[in-house]
Amino acid sequence: MADVFDEYSMAEAWDEMFAAPGDPRPAYRSLFSTLQPLSGTDLRVRADQLARVFTDRGVTFAYAGEERPFPLDLIPRIISAAEWDLVTRAVRQRVIALERFLADVYGPGEVFADGVVPRRLITTSAHFAREAVGIEPANGVRVHISGVDLIRDEEGRFRVLEDNLRIPSGVSYVIENRRAMTQTLPNLFTEARVMPVDDYPARLLHALRAAAPEGITDPCVVVLTPGVYNAAYFEHALLARLMGVELVEGRDLVCSNNVVRMRTTQGERPVHVIYRRVDDDFLDPLHFRPDSVIGIPGIVNAARAGNVALANAIGNGVADDKLLYTYVPDLIRYYLHEEPLLSNVETHRLDNDDVVAHVLDKLDTFVLKPVDGAGGKGIVIGPKADEDELATVRAAITADPRGWIAQRPVALSTSPTLVDQGVAPRHIDLRPFAINDGDDVWLLPGGLTRVALPEGALVVNSSQGGGSKDTWVLADEQAPLAVRPSAAYAVDVIPYDVGIRDAGPASQMEGQQQ
């Protein structure tokens, strides 16, 4: 009998599926028994079926000038109920601490007075928005949607890699991946108690409605997109359709007397909540870039007047500056009086001459990251870099130490992945998506597992040639398994058939953190 794992050779990193060759971890035993009798050819046929599903639905992305189906691996990543409970509590803890930090940064500034974070770190951040000072959200929420990137280290422990609090993208892949997997490989779900992911649009709409200005009982919610040529337009259209709200561009909105209105065939209609997928710099030409043609003049004034809520809030980027990342454990202790449930990756701040000298002396032993980078752009993995790359990053760090951090190289965990040669280990990460409605921080069970498809590669971003896996969170054996959104969050889901396209590098108009 053929065995798809016969030739599988574990890497030196932590293997998500196997504790030892041929010995699957408990969460994977059912999946292993289902896949084991298959051959590589069997999997390749099913992979081609998945690709056709994505092509037919338009789930493609542009890479190296070619339009391709978004790579979805057949072998899912599985997380046990106990592990997901830890992830949920840790991400919730982190989001709440960063919410309080943002309120402090754009408010009283006690975190600076108490010496927890130096004020110069904030004032020198490219994403600090003075325009946000004094803006008070109606329900106190600035981080309505977040994506906290996690990795598993060499010992199998989850660690936080970075925070994404501006306009995190990728949740559409979670929804589409599950849809494609259940259509193409329904037998995989026969015995597994997999938590559903279809609650997300209803939860998001609930949180957006909860962010409405005071006194508004039936708010008008819209999704603001830069337009059809944006790299993540498919996600904007998909979420708007699933929530049953309008998808608008800047030209569809007008702001006067600090009130935002939407142009319709029946006249102008007030807008109360904007889930904006337009980056700060392009949002309001009166306050940010005056050459922006995709923003709405005056929208920041409307937010300051309390007449419209922006999700996520402007200025959030200061909290996912990678230099601020190194202070988040201290912020958790300062604001919550708790110890962090998950640790950061060991990171050096280059704000001291001795530290800079140490890092420059051992560049080939660190991972170097620009503090305002996104989508894997600018990252230099020292142990794998050539002399020219090291010379370039050395010059950049010498010229602007504030613009970089240095991290210990971590062998990201691996997961069996279908490649041309069969099934082989490939490095992965995890982006759980959290929604804050002001009363609670809810995590979408599973999130986006991204895969570095080239052998040995550590950069998982789709813009760098990465793919994804369907992420299964197993339900607690004692808990009922919901199959539909709960009544409290139910919305009329409109059938969707959105043309989906994901470009490689993120468009400058959306600060998407892929």
XYZ file of C-alpha atoms in Angstrom:
514
model
C 0.000 0.000 0.000
C 1.308 3.467 -0.882
C 2.196 5.752 2.009
C 2.411 9.453 1.323
C 4.763 9.881 4.274
C 7.210 7.087 3.302
C 9.800 9.535 2.015
C 9.059 12.299 4.506
C 12.212 13.437 6.276
C 11.807 15.655 9.339
C 13.778 18.893 9.473
C 15.838 20.070 12.440
C 13.065 22.473 13.463
C 9.991 21.534 15.512
C 7.668 19.443 13.357
C 3.993 20.322 13.811
C 2.708 16.896 12.749
C 5.317 14.395 13.945
C 6.954 13.889 17.329
C 9.274 11.387 15.643
C 9.396 9.786 12.171
C 6.122 7.949 11.648
C 4.806 9.004 15.071
C 2.119 11.698 14.678
C 1.306 14.042 17.533
C -2.089 13.379 19.209
C -3.948 16.184 17.406
C -2.829 14.800 14.026
C -3.537 11.087 14.476
C -6.918 11.108 12.752
C -5.601 13.174 9.834
C -2.520 10.956 9.567
C -4.609 7.794 9.332
C -6.714 9.392 6.572
C -3.767 10.617 4.504
C -1.331 7.739 5.069
C -2.774 5.350 2.457
C -2.561 7.986 -0.257
C 0.302 8.419 -2.685
C 1.941 11.611 -3.811
C 0.059 11.259 -7.091
C -3.260 11.072 -5.241
C -2.456 14.281 -3.392
C -1.297 16.002 -6.562
C -4.643 15.247 -8.255
C -6.505 16.742 -5.292
C -4.152 19.723 -5.267
C -4.988 20.370 -8.900
C -8.689 20.245 -7.975
C -8.071 22.837 -5.252
C -6.219 25.061 -7.701
C -9.145 24.866 -10.125
C -11.567 25.821 -7.358
C -9.452 28.878 -6.574
C -9.034 29.775 -10.234
C -12.778 29.504 -10.861
C -13.459 31.747 -7.867
C -10.723 34.195 -8.811
C -8.568 33.484 -5.739
C -5.328 34.313 -7.510
C -2.299 36.470 -6.897
C 0.361 38.055 -9.052
C 3.861 36.725 -8.455
C 6.838 37.394 -10.721
C 4.485 38.906 -13.281
C 2.283 35.834 -13.517
C -1.285 35.413 -12.277
C -1.554 32.175 -10.294
C -4.037 30.412 -8.017
C -3.194 31.289 -4.434
C -1.177 28.316 -3.124
C -3.247 26.368 -0.591
C -1.570 23.248 0.718
C -3.696 20.127 1.075
C -2.348 19.137 4.481
C -3.967 21.343 7.154
C -2.226 22.712 10.209
C -3.913 21.519 13.424
C -3.960 23.225 16.830
C -5.389 21.495 19.888
C -8.082 23.066 22.053
C -5.637 23.518 24.960
C -3.033 25.258 22.789
C -5.681 27.502 21.255
C -6.881 28.485 24.706
C -3.355 29.732 25.481
C -3.143 31.583 22.148
C -6.550 33.185 22.754
C -5.679 34.405 26.223
C -2.236 35.633 25.127
C -3.466 37.553 22.084
C -6.338 39.049 24.088
C -3.850 40.162 26.751
C -1.600 41.751 24.149
C -4.406 43.560 22.311
C -5.834 45.011 25.544
C -2.396 46.275 26.623
C -1.797 47.878 23.220
C -5.258 49.462 23.299
C -4.362 51.136 26.588
C -0.991 52.156 25.232
C -2.543 53.870 22.217
C -5.041 55.682 24.436
C -2.095 56.828 26.558
C 0.075 57.884 23.593
C -2.682 60.029 22.102
C -3.883 61.129 25.530
C -2.190 61.812 28.880
C 1.186 60.175 28.120
C 1.592 58.549 31.531
C 3.662 55.739 30.026
C 6.338 58.327 29.198
C 6.175 60.105 32.551
C 6.648 56.779 34.332
C 9.668 55.906 32.209
C 8.255 52.712 30.698
C 8.736 53.840 27.096
C 10.974 56.769 26.050
C 8.994 59.570 24.419
C 11.567 59.842 21.631
C 10.645 56.333 20.471
C 7.156 57.589 19.659
C 8.045 60.978 18.223
C 10.594 59.395 15.872
C 8.207 56.693 14.659
C 7.145 57.062 11.029
C 3.624 56.012 12.031
C 3.021 58.423 14.907
C 0.102 60.608 13.796
C -0.173 63.918 15.627
C -3.538 64.270 13.909
C -4.848 61.498 16.176
C -4.035 63.311 19.423
C -7.230 64.034 21.315
C -9.524 61.846 19.201
C -11.593 59.741 21.615
C -13.416 56.724 20.103
C -17.000 56.401 21.329
C -16.451 52.955 22.856
C -12.735 53.395 23.529
C -11.632 50.983 20.791
C -8.827 51.878 18.402
C -7.743 48.371 17.469
C -10.976 46.891 16.138
C -9.149 44.289 14.032
C -5.657 42.993 14.703
C -3.372 40.285 13.430
C -0.685 39.174 15.900
C 1.877 37.036 14.079
C 3.050 33.976 16.000
C 5.735 31.387 15.397
C 6.637 28.186 17.173
C 10.304 27.961 18.159
C 12.725 25.048 18.234
C 11.224 23.751 21.478
C 7.636 23.968 20.255
C 6.725 27.106 22.213
C 4.606 29.794 20.595
C 6.305 33.198 20.446
C 5.078 36.560 19.178
C 6.884 37.682 16.046
C 5.141 41.016 15.459
C 1.936 42.990 15.956
C -0.234 44.252 13.091
C -2.640 46.951 14.241
C -3.013 49.180 11.200
C -4.792 47.304 8.414
C -3.984 43.610 8.830
C -5.035 41.578 5.820
C -5.403 37.919 4.970
C -8.602 36.883 6.741
C -10.255 36.311 3.377
C -7.815 33.469 2.758
C -8.953 31.854 6.008
C -12.549 31.922 4.799
C -11.732 30.824 1.252
C -9.293 28.118 2.354
C -11.921 26.469 4.533
C -14.539 26.721 1.802
C -12.235 25.101 -0.750
C -11.080 22.350 1.617
C -14.597 21.334 2.619
C -15.614 21.202 -1.042
C -12.574 19.323 -2.303
C -11.666 17.060 0.635
C -14.817 16.662 2.732
C -13.656 13.279 4.038
C -10.875 14.954 6.020
C -13.503 16.584 8.225
C -15.418 13.363 8.931
C -13.902 12.582 12.332
C -12.238 15.876 13.254
C -14.077 18.326 15.511
C -12.893 21.442 13.692
C -14.042 24.837 14.900
C -15.855 26.792 12.144
C -14.569 30.082 10.750
C -17.813 31.458 9.326
C -18.522 33.565 12.422
C -15.994 36.177 11.344
C -18.133 38.501 9.157
C -20.933 38.585 11.755
C -18.483 39.253 14.587
C -16.799 41.979 12.569
C -20.100 43.675 11.787
C -21.107 43.525 15.446
C -17.835 45.195 16.480
C -18.157 47.872 13.810
C -21.725 48.678 14.844
C -20.598 48.823 18.481
C -18.055 51.491 17.490
C -20.737 53.908 16.249
C -20.883 57.433 17.684
C -22.949 57.942 20.812
C -26.664 58.165 20.247
C -26.647 56.224 16.974
C -28.768 53.109 17.405
C -28.831 51.941 13.784
C -25.470 52.945 12.331
C -24.603 52.946 8.652
C -21.416 50.911 8.215
C -19.299 50.932 5.042
C -16.042 49.359 3.885
C -13.706 51.926 2.327
C -11.428 50.552 -0.411
C -8.780 52.300 -2.518
C -10.358 50.626 -5.560
C -10.212 47.607 -7.819
C -6.488 47.917 -8.503
C -5.533 47.556 -4.859
C -3.698 44.351 -3.982
C -6.317 43.295 -1.419
C -9.448 44.485 -3.211
C -10.915 41.000 -3.175
C -10.816 41.003 0.626
C -12.570 44.356 0.802
C -15.302 43.171 -1.541
C -15.668 39.801 0.160
C -16.041 41.215 3.662
C -18.450 43.930 2.543
C -20.597 41.334 0.781
C -20.569 38.912 3.696
C -21.467 41.657 6.169
C -24.178 43.018 3.878
C -22.761 46.565 3.878
C -21.730 48.960 1.131
C -18.269 48.824 -0.420
C -17.262 52.403 -1.210
C -14.357 54.383 -2.608
C -13.352 57.856 -1.504
C -15.274 59.423 -4.371
C -18.476 57.849 -3.015
C -18.196 59.799 0.249
C -18.386 63.501 0.984
C -17.656 65.320 4.225
C -19.200 68.657 5.176
C -19.873 70.252 8.556
C -17.883 67.366 10.083
C -20.452 64.823 8.879
C -19.599 62.058 6.397
C -22.255 61.156 3.845
C -22.468 58.515 1.141
C -23.721 59.373 -2.305
C -26.578 57.110 -3.373
C -29.147 57.122 -6.143
C -31.651 58.405 -3.571
C -29.479 61.217 -2.300
C -26.810 61.478 0.369
C -26.972 59.176 3.382
C -25.057 59.739 6.671
C -22.242 57.277 7.381
C -21.376 56.476 10.991
C -18.693 53.763 10.857
C -15.995 53.303 8.223
C -13.975 50.089 8.083
C -11.209 51.686 6.138
C -8.699 49.779 4.054
C -6.876 52.938 3.046
C -3.604 53.748 4.781
C -3.283 56.837 7.011
C -1.193 58.752 4.494
C -3.905 58.563 1.840
C -6.999 58.860 4.026
C -7.483 62.635 4.278
C -5.639 65.049 1.958
C -6.333 67.914 4.365
C -4.229 66.296 7.092
C -1.946 63.810 5.366
C -0.767 63.609 1.766
C -2.369 66.487 -0.163
C -1.955 64.622 -3.454
C -4.170 61.712 -2.401
C -7.146 61.229 -4.713
C -8.559 58.198 -2.886
C -9.248 59.772 0.490
C -12.018 61.987 1.850
C -11.139 65.599 2.704
C -12.276 66.390 6.240
C -12.798 62.837 7.491
C -10.289 63.293 10.324
C -12.180 66.388 11.502
C -15.410 64.359 11.446
C -13.764 61.668 13.587
C -12.469 64.301 16.006
C -15.975 65.760 16.257
C -17.277 62.318 17.178
C -19.535 62.015 14.145
C -17.833 59.027 12.497
C -15.794 56.088 13.776
C -12.738 54.890 11.859
C -11.794 51.240 12.120
C -8.954 50.840 12.656
C -8.134 54.241 14.148
C -5.533 56.504 12.575
C -2.138 56.462 14.270
C -2.247 52.795 15.271
C 0.972 52.157 13.373
C 2.979 53.583 16.243
C 2.042 50.467 18.256
C 3.243 47.993 15.638
C 6.536 49.750 15.053
C 8.985 46.865 15.490
C 11.003 48.872 18.000
C 7.903 49.332 20.154
C 7.427 45.534 19.870
C 10.386 45.100 22.198
C 8.533 47.062 24.910
C 5.209 45.191 24.731
C 6.039 42.748 27.567
C 6.734 45.790 29.762
C 3.483 47.398 28.616
C 1.551 44.277 29.660
C 3.100 44.477 33.117
C 2.541 48.241 33.334
C -1.085 48.402 32.202
C -2.434 44.993 33.220
C -0.142 44.029 36.129
C 0.257 40.594 34.550
C 3.130 38.586 33.159
C 3.043 38.075 29.366
C 1.515 34.732 28.470
C 3.657 34.473 25.341
C 7.218 35.712 24.953
C 8.668 37.788 22.144
C 11.505 36.553 19.984
C 14.803 37.689 21.545
C 15.432 41.130 20.037
C 18.149 43.779 20.250
C 17.207 47.470 20.187
C 19.788 49.433 18.265
C 19.447 52.515 20.478
C 22.793 52.116 22.213
C 26.227 52.502 20.655
C 27.551 49.346 22.310
C 24.599 47.287 21.060
C 24.990 48.680 17.542
C 28.697 47.823 17.576
C 27.941 44.282 18.792
C 25.350 43.700 16.085
C 27.507 45.157 13.318
C 30.358 42.915 14.429
C 28.166 39.799 14.148
C 25.748 40.701 11.365
C 25.806 37.210 9.939
C 24.333 35.801 13.166
C 21.199 37.975 13.320
C 17.954 38.526 11.460
C 17.814 42.259 10.624
C 14.431 43.925 10.173
C 13.423 47.491 9.303
C 11.098 48.731 12.044
C 8.457 49.967 9.598
C 8.685 47.107 7.099
C 5.722 45.014 5.969
C 5.217 41.976 3.780
C 8.720 40.677 4.503
C 10.231 43.644 2.702
C 13.763 44.574 3.717
C 14.389 41.603 6.004
C 17.953 40.260 5.903
C 18.573 36.815 7.383
C 22.219 37.081 8.357
C 23.190 33.385 8.310
C 21.840 33.079 4.740
C 22.906 36.487 3.403
C 25.789 37.027 0.987
C 28.503 39.647 1.397
C 26.697 42.244 -0.722
C 23.489 41.926 1.331
C 25.417 42.226 4.583
C 27.314 45.258 3.306
C 24.059 46.944 2.272
C 22.336 46.349 5.605
C 25.489 47.402 7.482
C 25.401 50.757 5.722
C 21.669 51.139 6.408
C 22.048 50.375 10.124
C 25.036 52.699 10.450
C 23.084 55.525 8.821
C 19.864 54.953 10.825
C 20.106 52.616 13.852
C 16.591 53.695 14.944
C 15.228 52.161 11.765
C 16.303 48.588 12.562
C 16.057 45.758 15.071
C 18.191 42.622 15.288
C 16.677 39.288 16.287
C 18.004 35.879 17.092
C 17.402 33.542 14.135
C 14.570 31.193 15.019
C 14.026 27.931 13.191
C 10.306 28.371 12.560
C 8.371 25.160 13.037
C 7.756 23.051 9.963
C 4.706 21.257 8.644
C 4.412 18.522 6.005
C 3.681 20.272 2.720
C 3.010 18.962 -0.767
C 5.831 19.989 -3.112
C 6.912 18.775 -6.543
C 9.037 16.031 -5.015
C 6.289 14.740 -2.721
C 5.666 15.716 0.902
C 8.417 17.686 2.616
C 8.768 19.935 5.689
C 8.289 23.656 5.103
C 8.487 26.510 7.615
C 5.220 28.135 8.745
C 3.863 30.897 10.948
C 0.386 31.798 12.222
C -1.639 35.012 12.101
C -4.662 34.845 14.429
C -7.212 37.577 13.752
C -8.738 39.304 16.781
C -11.841 41.494 16.876
C -12.416 43.953 19.725
C -16.018 45.120 20.204
C -15.265 47.115 23.359
C -16.557 44.404 25.686
C -14.393 41.476 24.639
C -11.566 40.503 22.315
C -12.631 37.529 20.180
C -10.244 35.382 18.139
C -11.203 33.727 14.895
C -10.475 30.050 15.636
C -7.540 29.169 13.425
C -6.285 32.269 11.697
C -3.976 32.213 8.684
C -1.097 29.747 8.534
C 1.409 30.952 5.972
C 3.986 28.644 4.396
C 7.442 29.445 3.048
C 7.309 27.213 -0.039
C 10.969 27.281 -1.203
C 13.081 24.723 0.638
C 14.768 26.238 3.679
C 13.074 29.627 3.225
C 11.909 31.462 6.351
C 9.943 34.362 4.819
C 6.325 33.220 4.565
C 4.683 36.288 2.999
C 2.669 35.779 -0.181
C 4.536 38.701 -1.739
C 7.709 36.634 -1.311
C 6.269 33.492 -2.913
C 4.642 31.959 0.169
C 1.427 29.968 0.368
C -1.018 28.983 3.102
C -2.696 26.104 4.908
C -6.179 25.664 6.263
C -5.775 26.038 10.018
C -7.840 23.691 12.163
C -8.563 24.444 15.785
C -9.965 21.352 17.408
C -12.982 21.834 19.654
C -12.872 20.846 23.293
C -14.336 17.358 23.566
C -16.749 18.591 26.234
C -17.964 21.613 24.280
C -20.711 21.643 21.647
C -19.466 22.339 18.148
C -21.276 25.250 16.509
C -21.831 25.027 12.774
C -23.489 28.391 12.164
C -22.891 31.905 13.520
C -24.573 32.350 16.865
C -27.914 34.163 16.943
C -26.356 37.088 18.803
C -24.176 37.854 15.799
C -26.318 36.546 12.972
C -26.501 38.560 9.764
C -28.113 37.870 6.432
C -25.231 36.416 4.474
C -25.535 37.385 0.833
C -24.271 34.772 -1.626
C -20.974 35.999 -2.937
C -19.085 35.445 -6.119
C -16.384 38.035 -5.816
C -13.563 38.205 -8.311
C -10.599 37.685 -6.011
C -7.117 38.867 -6.712
C -4.089 39.279 -4.501
C -1.075 41.073 -5.839
C 2.329 40.200 -4.491
C 3.696 43.334 -2.786
C 1.162 45.314 -0.800
C -0.109 48.415 -2.519
C 1.131 51.661 -0.999
C -2.477 52.756 -0.633
C -3.312 50.099 1.920
C -0.895 49.516 4.744
C -1.767 45.824 4.633
C 0.595 43.752 6.692
C 0.947 40.533 4.768
